[in-house]
XYZ file of C-alpha atoms in Angstrom:
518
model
C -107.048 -159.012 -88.200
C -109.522 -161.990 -88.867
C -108.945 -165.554 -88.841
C -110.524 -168.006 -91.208
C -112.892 -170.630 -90.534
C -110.070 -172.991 -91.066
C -107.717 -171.140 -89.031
C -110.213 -171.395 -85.949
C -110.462 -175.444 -85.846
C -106.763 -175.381 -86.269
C -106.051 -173.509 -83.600
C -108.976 -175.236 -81.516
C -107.660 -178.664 -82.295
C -103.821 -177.208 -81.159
C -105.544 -176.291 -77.695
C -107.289 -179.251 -77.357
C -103.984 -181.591 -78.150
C -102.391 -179.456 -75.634
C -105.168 -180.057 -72.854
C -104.830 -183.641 -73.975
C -100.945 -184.111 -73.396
C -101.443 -182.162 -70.235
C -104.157 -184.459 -69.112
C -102.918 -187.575 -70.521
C -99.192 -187.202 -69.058
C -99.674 -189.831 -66.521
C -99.009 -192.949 -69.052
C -103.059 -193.093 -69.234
C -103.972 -191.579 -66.551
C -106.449 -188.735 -66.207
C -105.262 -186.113 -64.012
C -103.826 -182.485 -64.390
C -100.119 -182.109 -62.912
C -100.216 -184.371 -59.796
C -98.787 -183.193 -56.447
C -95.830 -185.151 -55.231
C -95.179 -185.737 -51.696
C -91.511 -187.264 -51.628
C -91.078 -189.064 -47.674
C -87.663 -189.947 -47.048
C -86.982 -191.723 -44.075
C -83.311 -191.716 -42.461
C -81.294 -194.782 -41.585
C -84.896 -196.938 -41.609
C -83.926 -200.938 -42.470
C -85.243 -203.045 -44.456
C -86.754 -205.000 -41.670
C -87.812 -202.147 -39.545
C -91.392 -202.382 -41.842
C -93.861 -203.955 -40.945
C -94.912 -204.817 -44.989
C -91.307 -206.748 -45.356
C -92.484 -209.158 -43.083
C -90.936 -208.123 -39.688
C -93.355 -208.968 -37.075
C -91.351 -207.128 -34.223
C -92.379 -203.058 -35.319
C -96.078 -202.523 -36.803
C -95.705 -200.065 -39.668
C -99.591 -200.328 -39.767
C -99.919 -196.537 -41.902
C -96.928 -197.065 -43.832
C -97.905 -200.698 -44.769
C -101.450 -199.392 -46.065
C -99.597 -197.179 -48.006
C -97.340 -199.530 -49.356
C -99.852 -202.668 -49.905
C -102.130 -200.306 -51.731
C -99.741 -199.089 -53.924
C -96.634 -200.588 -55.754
C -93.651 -201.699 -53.306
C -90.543 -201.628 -55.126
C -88.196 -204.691 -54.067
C -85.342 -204.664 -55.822
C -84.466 -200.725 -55.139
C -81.196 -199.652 -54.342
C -79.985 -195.822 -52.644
C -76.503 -195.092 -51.568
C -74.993 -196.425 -48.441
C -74.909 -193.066 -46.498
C -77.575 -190.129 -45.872
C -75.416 -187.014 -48.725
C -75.034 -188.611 -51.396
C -78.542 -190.613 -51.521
C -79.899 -187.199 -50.604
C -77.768 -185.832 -53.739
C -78.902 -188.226 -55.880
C -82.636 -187.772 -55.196
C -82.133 -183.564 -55.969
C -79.569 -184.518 -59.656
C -80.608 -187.500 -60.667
C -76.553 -188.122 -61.022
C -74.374 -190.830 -59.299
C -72.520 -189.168 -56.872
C -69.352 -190.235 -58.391
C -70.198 -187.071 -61.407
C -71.620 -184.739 -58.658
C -68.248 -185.374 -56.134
C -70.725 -186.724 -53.712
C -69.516 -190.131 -53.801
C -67.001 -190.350 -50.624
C -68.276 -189.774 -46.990
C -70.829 -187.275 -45.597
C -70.776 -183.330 -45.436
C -69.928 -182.939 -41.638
C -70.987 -179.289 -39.816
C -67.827 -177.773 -39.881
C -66.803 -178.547 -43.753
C -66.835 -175.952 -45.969
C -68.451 -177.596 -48.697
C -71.974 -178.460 -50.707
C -73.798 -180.416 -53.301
C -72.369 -178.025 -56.462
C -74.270 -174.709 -57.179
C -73.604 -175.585 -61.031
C -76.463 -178.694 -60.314
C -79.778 -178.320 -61.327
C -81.881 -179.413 -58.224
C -85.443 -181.537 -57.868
C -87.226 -178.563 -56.857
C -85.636 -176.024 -59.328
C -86.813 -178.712 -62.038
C -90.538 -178.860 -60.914
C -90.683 -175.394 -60.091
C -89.952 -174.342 -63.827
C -93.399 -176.762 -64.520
C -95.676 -174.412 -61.996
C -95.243 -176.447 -59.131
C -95.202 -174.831 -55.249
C -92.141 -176.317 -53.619
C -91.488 -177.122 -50.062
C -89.165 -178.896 -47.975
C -89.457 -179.971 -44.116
C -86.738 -182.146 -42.102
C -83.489 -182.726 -43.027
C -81.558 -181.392 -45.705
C -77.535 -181.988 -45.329
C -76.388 -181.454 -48.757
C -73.924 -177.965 -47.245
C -74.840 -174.723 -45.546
C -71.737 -172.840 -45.061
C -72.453 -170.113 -47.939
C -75.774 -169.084 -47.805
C -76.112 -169.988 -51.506
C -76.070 -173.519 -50.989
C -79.426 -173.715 -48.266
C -82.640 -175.277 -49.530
C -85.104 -171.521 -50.300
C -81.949 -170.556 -52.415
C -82.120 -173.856 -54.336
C -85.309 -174.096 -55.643
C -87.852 -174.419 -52.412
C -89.930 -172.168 -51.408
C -89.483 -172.726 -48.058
C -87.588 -175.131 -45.860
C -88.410 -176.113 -42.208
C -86.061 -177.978 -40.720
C -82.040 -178.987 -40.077
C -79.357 -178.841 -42.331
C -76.814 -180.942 -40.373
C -76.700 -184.986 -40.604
C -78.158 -185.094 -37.195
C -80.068 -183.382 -34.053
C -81.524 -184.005 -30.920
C -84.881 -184.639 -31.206
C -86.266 -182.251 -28.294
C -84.229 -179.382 -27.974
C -82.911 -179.567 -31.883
C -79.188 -178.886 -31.025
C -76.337 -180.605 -33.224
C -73.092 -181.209 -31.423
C -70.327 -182.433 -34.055
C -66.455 -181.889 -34.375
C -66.332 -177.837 -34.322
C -68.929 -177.083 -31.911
C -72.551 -177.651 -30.819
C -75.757 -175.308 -31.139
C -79.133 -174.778 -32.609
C -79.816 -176.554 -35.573
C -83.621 -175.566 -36.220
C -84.169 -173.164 -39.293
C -87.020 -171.573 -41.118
C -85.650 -170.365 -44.471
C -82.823 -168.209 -43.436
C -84.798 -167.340 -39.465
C -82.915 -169.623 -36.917
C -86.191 -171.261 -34.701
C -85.808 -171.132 -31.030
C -88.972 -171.462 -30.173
C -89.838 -175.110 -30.741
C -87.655 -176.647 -27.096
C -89.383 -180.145 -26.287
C -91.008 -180.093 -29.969
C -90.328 -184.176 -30.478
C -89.115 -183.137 -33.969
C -91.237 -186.357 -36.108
C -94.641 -184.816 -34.518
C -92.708 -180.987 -35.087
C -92.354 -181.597 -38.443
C -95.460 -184.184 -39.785
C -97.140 -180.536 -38.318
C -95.564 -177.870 -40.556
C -95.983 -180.545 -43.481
C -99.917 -180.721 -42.642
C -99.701 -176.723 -42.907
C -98.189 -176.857 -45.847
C -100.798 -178.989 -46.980
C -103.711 -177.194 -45.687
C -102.340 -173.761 -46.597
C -101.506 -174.869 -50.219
C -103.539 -173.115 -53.551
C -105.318 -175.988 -55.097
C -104.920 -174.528 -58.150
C -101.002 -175.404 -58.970
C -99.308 -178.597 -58.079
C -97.319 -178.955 -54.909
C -94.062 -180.760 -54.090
C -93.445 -181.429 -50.659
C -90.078 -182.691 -50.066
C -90.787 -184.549 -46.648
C -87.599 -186.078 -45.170
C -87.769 -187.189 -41.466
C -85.189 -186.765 -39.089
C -86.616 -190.475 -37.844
C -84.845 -192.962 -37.097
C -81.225 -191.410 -37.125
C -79.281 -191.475 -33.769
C -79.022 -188.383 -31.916
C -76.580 -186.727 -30.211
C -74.497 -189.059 -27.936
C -75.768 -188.312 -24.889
C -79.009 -190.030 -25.799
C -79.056 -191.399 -29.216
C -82.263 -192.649 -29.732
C -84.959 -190.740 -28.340
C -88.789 -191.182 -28.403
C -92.114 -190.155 -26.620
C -92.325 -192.319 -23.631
C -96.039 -193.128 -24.183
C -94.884 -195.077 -27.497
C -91.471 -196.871 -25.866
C -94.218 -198.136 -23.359
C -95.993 -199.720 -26.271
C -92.661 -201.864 -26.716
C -92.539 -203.644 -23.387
C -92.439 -206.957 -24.670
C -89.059 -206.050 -26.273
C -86.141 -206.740 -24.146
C -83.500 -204.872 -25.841
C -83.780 -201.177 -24.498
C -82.524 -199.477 -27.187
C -84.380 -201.539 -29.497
C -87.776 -201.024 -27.968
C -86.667 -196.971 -28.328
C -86.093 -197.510 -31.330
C -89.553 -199.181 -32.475
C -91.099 -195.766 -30.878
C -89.562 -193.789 -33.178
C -90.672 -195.705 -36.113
C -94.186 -195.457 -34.810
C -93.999 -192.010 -34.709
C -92.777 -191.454 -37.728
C -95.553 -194.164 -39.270
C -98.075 -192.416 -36.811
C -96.848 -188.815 -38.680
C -97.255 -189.944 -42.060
C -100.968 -191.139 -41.385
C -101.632 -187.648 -40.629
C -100.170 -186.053 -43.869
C -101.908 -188.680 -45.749
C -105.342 -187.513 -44.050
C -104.173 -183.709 -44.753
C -104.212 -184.369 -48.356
C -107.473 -186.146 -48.076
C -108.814 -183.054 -46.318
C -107.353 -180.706 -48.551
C -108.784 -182.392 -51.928
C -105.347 -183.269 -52.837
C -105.055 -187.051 -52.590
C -106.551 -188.592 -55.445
C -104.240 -185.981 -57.524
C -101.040 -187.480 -55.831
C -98.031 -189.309 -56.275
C -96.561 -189.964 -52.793
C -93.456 -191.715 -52.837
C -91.684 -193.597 -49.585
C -87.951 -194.466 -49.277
C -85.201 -194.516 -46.665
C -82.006 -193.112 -47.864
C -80.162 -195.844 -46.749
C -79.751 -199.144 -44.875
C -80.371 -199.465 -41.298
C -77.424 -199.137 -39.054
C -77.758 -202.223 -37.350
C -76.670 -204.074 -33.962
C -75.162 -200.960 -32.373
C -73.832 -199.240 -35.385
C -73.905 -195.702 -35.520
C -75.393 -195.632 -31.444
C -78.739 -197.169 -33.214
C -80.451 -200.466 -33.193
C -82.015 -200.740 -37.122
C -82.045 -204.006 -38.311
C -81.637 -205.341 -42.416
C -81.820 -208.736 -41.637
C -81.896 -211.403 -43.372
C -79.743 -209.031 -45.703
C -76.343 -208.596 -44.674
C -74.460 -205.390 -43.812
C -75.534 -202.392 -42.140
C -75.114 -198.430 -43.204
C -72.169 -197.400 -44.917
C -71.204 -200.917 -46.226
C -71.688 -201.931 -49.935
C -73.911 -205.056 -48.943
C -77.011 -205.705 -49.804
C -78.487 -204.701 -46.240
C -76.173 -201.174 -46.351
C -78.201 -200.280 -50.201
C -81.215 -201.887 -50.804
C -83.751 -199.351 -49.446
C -86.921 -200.058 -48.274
C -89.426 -198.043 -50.666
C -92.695 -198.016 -52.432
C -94.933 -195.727 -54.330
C -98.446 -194.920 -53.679
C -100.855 -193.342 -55.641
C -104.389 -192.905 -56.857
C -103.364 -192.603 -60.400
C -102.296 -195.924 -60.520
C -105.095 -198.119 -61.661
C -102.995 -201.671 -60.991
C -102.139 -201.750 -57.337
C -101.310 -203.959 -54.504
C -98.211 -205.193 -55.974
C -94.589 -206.043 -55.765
C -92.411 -204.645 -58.352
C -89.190 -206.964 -58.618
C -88.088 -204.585 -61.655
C -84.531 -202.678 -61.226
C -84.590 -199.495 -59.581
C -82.550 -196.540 -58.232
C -82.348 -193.304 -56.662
C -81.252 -191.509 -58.949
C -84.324 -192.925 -61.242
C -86.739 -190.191 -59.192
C -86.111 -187.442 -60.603
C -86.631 -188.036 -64.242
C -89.245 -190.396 -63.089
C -91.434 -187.600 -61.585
C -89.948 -184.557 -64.024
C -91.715 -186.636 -66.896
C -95.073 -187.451 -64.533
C -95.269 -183.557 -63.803
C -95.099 -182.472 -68.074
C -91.119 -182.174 -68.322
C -89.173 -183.518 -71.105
C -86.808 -186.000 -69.876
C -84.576 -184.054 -72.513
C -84.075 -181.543 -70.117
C -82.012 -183.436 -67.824
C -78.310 -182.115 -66.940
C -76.808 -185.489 -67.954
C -78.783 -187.319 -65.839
C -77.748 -191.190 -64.917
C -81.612 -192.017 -63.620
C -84.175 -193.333 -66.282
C -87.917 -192.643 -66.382
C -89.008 -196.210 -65.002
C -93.047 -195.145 -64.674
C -94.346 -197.779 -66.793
C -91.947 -200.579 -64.632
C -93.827 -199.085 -61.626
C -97.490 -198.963 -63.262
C -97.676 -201.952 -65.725
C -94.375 -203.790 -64.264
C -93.296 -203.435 -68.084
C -89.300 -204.563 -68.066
C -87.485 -201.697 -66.906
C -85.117 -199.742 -68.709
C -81.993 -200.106 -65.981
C -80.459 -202.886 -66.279
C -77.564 -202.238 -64.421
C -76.889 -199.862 -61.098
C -73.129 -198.518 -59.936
C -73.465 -198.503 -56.555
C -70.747 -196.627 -55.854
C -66.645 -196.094 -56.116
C -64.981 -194.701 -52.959
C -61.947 -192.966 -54.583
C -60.732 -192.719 -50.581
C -61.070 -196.365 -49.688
C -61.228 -197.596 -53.155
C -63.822 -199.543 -52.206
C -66.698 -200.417 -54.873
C -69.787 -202.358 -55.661
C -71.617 -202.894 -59.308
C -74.940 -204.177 -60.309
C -75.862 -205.886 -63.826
C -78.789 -207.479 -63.981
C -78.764 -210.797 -61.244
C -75.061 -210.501 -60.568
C -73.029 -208.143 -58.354
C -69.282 -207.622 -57.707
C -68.104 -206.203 -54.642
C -64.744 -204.713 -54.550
C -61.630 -203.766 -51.373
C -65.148 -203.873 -49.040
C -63.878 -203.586 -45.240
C -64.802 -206.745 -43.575
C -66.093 -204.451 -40.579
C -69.951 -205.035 -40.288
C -70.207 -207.558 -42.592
C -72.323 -209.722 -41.138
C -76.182 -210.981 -40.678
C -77.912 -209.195 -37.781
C -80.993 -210.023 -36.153
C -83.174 -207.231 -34.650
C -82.590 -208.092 -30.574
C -85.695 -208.585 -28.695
C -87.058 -210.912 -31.435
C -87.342 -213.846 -29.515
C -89.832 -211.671 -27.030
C -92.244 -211.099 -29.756
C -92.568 -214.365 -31.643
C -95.601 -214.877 -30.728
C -96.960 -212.007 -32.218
C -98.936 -212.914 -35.428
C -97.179 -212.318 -38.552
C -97.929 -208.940 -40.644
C -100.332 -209.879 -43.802
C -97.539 -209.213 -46.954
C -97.595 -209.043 -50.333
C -95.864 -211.584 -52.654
C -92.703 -211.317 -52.960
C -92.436 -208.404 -50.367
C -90.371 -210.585 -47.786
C -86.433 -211.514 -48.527
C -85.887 -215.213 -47.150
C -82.710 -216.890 -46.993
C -81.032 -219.855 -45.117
C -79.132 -219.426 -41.804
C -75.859 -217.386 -42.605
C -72.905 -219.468 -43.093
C -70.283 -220.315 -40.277
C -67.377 -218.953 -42.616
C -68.304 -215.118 -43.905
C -67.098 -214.338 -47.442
C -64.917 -211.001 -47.557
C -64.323 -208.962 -50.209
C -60.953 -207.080 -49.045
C -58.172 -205.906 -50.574
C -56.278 -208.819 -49.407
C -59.103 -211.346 -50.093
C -59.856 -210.105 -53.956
C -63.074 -209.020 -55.709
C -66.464 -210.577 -54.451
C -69.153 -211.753 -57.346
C -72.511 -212.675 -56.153
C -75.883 -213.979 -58.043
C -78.351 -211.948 -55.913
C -81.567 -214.058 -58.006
C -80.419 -216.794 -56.110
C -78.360 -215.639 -53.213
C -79.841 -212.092 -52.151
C -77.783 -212.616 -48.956
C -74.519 -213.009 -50.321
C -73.456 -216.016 -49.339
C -72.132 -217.614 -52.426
C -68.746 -215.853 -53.908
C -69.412 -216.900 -57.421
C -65.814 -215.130 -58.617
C -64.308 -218.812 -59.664
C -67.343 -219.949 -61.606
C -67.828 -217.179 -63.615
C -64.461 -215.269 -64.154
C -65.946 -214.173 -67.275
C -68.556 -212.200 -65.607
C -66.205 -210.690 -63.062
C -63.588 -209.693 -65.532
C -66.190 -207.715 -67.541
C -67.823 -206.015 -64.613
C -64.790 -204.890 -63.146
C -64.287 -203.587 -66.839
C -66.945 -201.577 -66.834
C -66.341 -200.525 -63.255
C -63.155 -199.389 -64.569
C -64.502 -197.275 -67.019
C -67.250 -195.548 -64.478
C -63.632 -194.699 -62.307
C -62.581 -193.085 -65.389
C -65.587 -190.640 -66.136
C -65.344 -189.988 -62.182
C -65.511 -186.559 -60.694
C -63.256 -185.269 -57.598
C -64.712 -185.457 -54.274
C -65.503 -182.329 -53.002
C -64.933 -182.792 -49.245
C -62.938 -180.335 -47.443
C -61.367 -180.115 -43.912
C -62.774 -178.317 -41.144
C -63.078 -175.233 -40.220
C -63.144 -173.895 -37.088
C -64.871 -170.471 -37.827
C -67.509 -172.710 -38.527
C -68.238 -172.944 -34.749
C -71.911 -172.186 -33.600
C -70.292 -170.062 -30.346
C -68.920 -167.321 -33.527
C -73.292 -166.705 -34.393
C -74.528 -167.044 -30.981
C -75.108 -170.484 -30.389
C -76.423 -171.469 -33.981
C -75.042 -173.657 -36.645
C -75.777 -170.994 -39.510
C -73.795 -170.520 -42.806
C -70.365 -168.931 -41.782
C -68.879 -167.653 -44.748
């Protein structure tokens, strides 16, 4: 069979439209399908960075990072490690996943649903090489539900919510062993491993041992700076805590080691990718999966301020994540992007950058916000459910400036300063980018509440990103359609899928290991 001379340039044009699209897919960018290196940091605060203005902690190899690339200030993730973490793999709210109340504990016998099309499983479709290291804790107890059998093609790391950082064991209600896995092969062999260097490492060999010739996405999430076990919750190389002298607060000054490992860690995957030939290809994006659990919350010593709240509250300092994206392919950089973001927003954000059609999206409640990122074009969100608690019925809702927050516990609902602060005043200021620092008057002597006794709190975060200010009398309007709308998110809500404990779950029934039990 011949084809005519017309047929030829047809069918040369078609190729050359397709190299085009597959060049071009970067919003103007020329580049084939970039890698993307996803960091997730756990329980880091908005002020434990040194590029939000805190003085106390130099972040000098994140802040690079971040003041060469696009810092995204007005970002929100979900109060608690799960359901950020299930967010960033659906793209849903984790009110239509069953995600929304709570974390998954060891011992519950329950995951992230196996009907949910996952980050990796997306990209992998697309050609890319997927691989995870750190934490995972989206469920383990069926085999099923562990990262290399839902869409990674391998996974070092822990699948609890926490571990020690030397010997890797997770002690929780129901038992406490090993929680240190490659793929399905439980890892004894990495004792005294401090597990930010441990796992920076097996991302670097990832890097280094990746084919050039497809795409990678390394899913990167650091056990830093989550509390340990409580025997020692915060743990750290003693050559960095002795960095921190001039901190008085103990725990504190432990604490700022850990976040210089971790920013000491991500320097070196940075330079693996540089080695490697990968870089300039690359879309490396940076976010904590939730606020910092401040003043002694959670046995830690993270600090939000001047934003109020800590982890696992609906305030500002419990969801506003610190995050920014950094990249070669982005031709205007050193900015601060004040456009609407959140988690869920990834994963059609990067399905798009890596050739997908956002079409393919299971119902997805994230929006491809690129060209808000690249060109700080007006994003498409304009409003962000933070979440509904069907347990505590407590609630929070974002439309454009304002923000109701509804039957919030008035536990941790304060403005905390990092201790130590006053030892390290004198240190000179970290160079920022506009916009990049949050500054408010001193808190107020009387703290608004939001309880179920105290009614609905609305607050105009463009001029009071502290929360201050109930605005609920001036502008009943405003409430009374928010909580309408809330209202109709509680409708469209999925059950939670949290389940009681189980005591076969007990590492002492698999000699010694948290491993999937059923």
């Amino acid at each position: 069979m011949t084809m005519s001379l017309g047929g030829l340039v047809g069918c040369l044009r078609a190729c050359v439209l397709a190299f085009l699209i597959c060049v071009f897919q970067l919003g103007g960018v020329t580049a084939a399908k970039p890698n993307i290196i996803f960091i997730v940091a756990d329980d880091l605060g908005w002020n434990d960075v040194s590029f939000h203005g805190s003085p106390q902690i130099p972040t000098p190899n994140i802040d690079e990072l971040a003041n060469k690339g696009v810092i995204l200030n007005n970002y929100y993730v979900q109060p608690i490690c799960t359901p950020t973490r299930s967010a960033i793999m659906t793209g849903k709210y984790p009110i239509h996943t069953g995600m929304q109340h709570s974390v998954i504990e060891a011992s519950q016998p329950y995951g992230l649903g196996l009907n949910e099309t996952l980050l990796p499983q997306y990209l992998k479709k697309l050609g890319y090489a997927t691989h995870g290291v750190g934490k995972w804790h989206l469920g383990f107890f069926e085999r099923d539900y562990t990262p290399t059998h839902r869409g990674f093609d391998s996974f070092f790391g822990y699948w609890c919510g926490k571990s020690d950082y030397w010997d890797h064991s997770n002690n929780e209600v129901g038992g406490w062993g090993l929680d240190l896995h490659d793929g399905d092969k439980n890892v004894w062999t990495e004792w005294g491993q401090y597990s930010t260097e441990l796992f920076s490492k097996k991302a670097v060999d990832v890097i280094q041992s990746h084919n050039t010739s497809d795409p990678l996405f390394l899913y990167l999430a650091f056990q830093a700076v989550h509390s340990a076990n409580y025997i020692q919750p915060l743990q750290a190389p003693p050559n960095l805590i002795a960095k921190f002298g001039g901190i008085k607060n103990m725990q504190r000054r432990i604490f700022a080691a850990m976040v210089t490992s971790m920013d000491q860690s991500i320097k070196k995957v940075v330079d693996a990718l540089k080695a490697n030939n990968m870089y300039n290809n690359s879309i490396i994006v940076f976010t904590t999966d939730n606020g910092g659990p401040a003043n002694g919350f959670d046995m830690n010593m993270a600090s939000n301020y001047p934003l109020r709240g800590v982890k696992a509250t609906l305030w500002e300092g419990g969801i506003r994540g610190a995050s920014f994206v950094h990249s070669p392919l982005i031709k205007s950089t050193g900015r601060v992007s004040t456009q609407m973001m959140h988690v869920t927003d990834w994963l059609p954000t990067l399905y798009v950058r890596a050739g997908g059609d956002i079409h393919d999206m299971q119902e997805s409640d994230g929006f491809d916000i690129w060209d808000s990122i690249v060109t700080d074009d007006m994003s498409p969100r304009t409003e962000i459910l933070i979440n509904i608690d069907p347990v505590s019925n407590a609630a929070a809702y974002r439309v454009e400036n304002w923000k109701i927050v509804v039957n919030e516990t008035s536990r941790w609902s304060g403005w905390y300063p990092p201790p130590g602060l006053e030892a390290t005043q004198k240190q000179p200021k970290p160079t920022t980018l506009k916009n990049a620092v949050v500054t408010c008057t001193k808190p107020p002597p009387l703290t608004v509440q939001c309880t179920k006794e105290t009614g609905p709190c609305l607050f105009d975060l463009s001029s009071d990103p502290c929360e201050y200010v109930n605005q609920a009398k001036n502008h009943p309007e405003v409430l009374q359609n928010m909580l309408q709308w809330l209202e109709k998110y509680k409708n469209d809500m999925v059950p939670i899928r949290n389940k009681n404990f189980d005591p076969a779950a007990n590492p002492n029934n698999r000699g010694g290991v948290w491993d999937a039990w059923r």
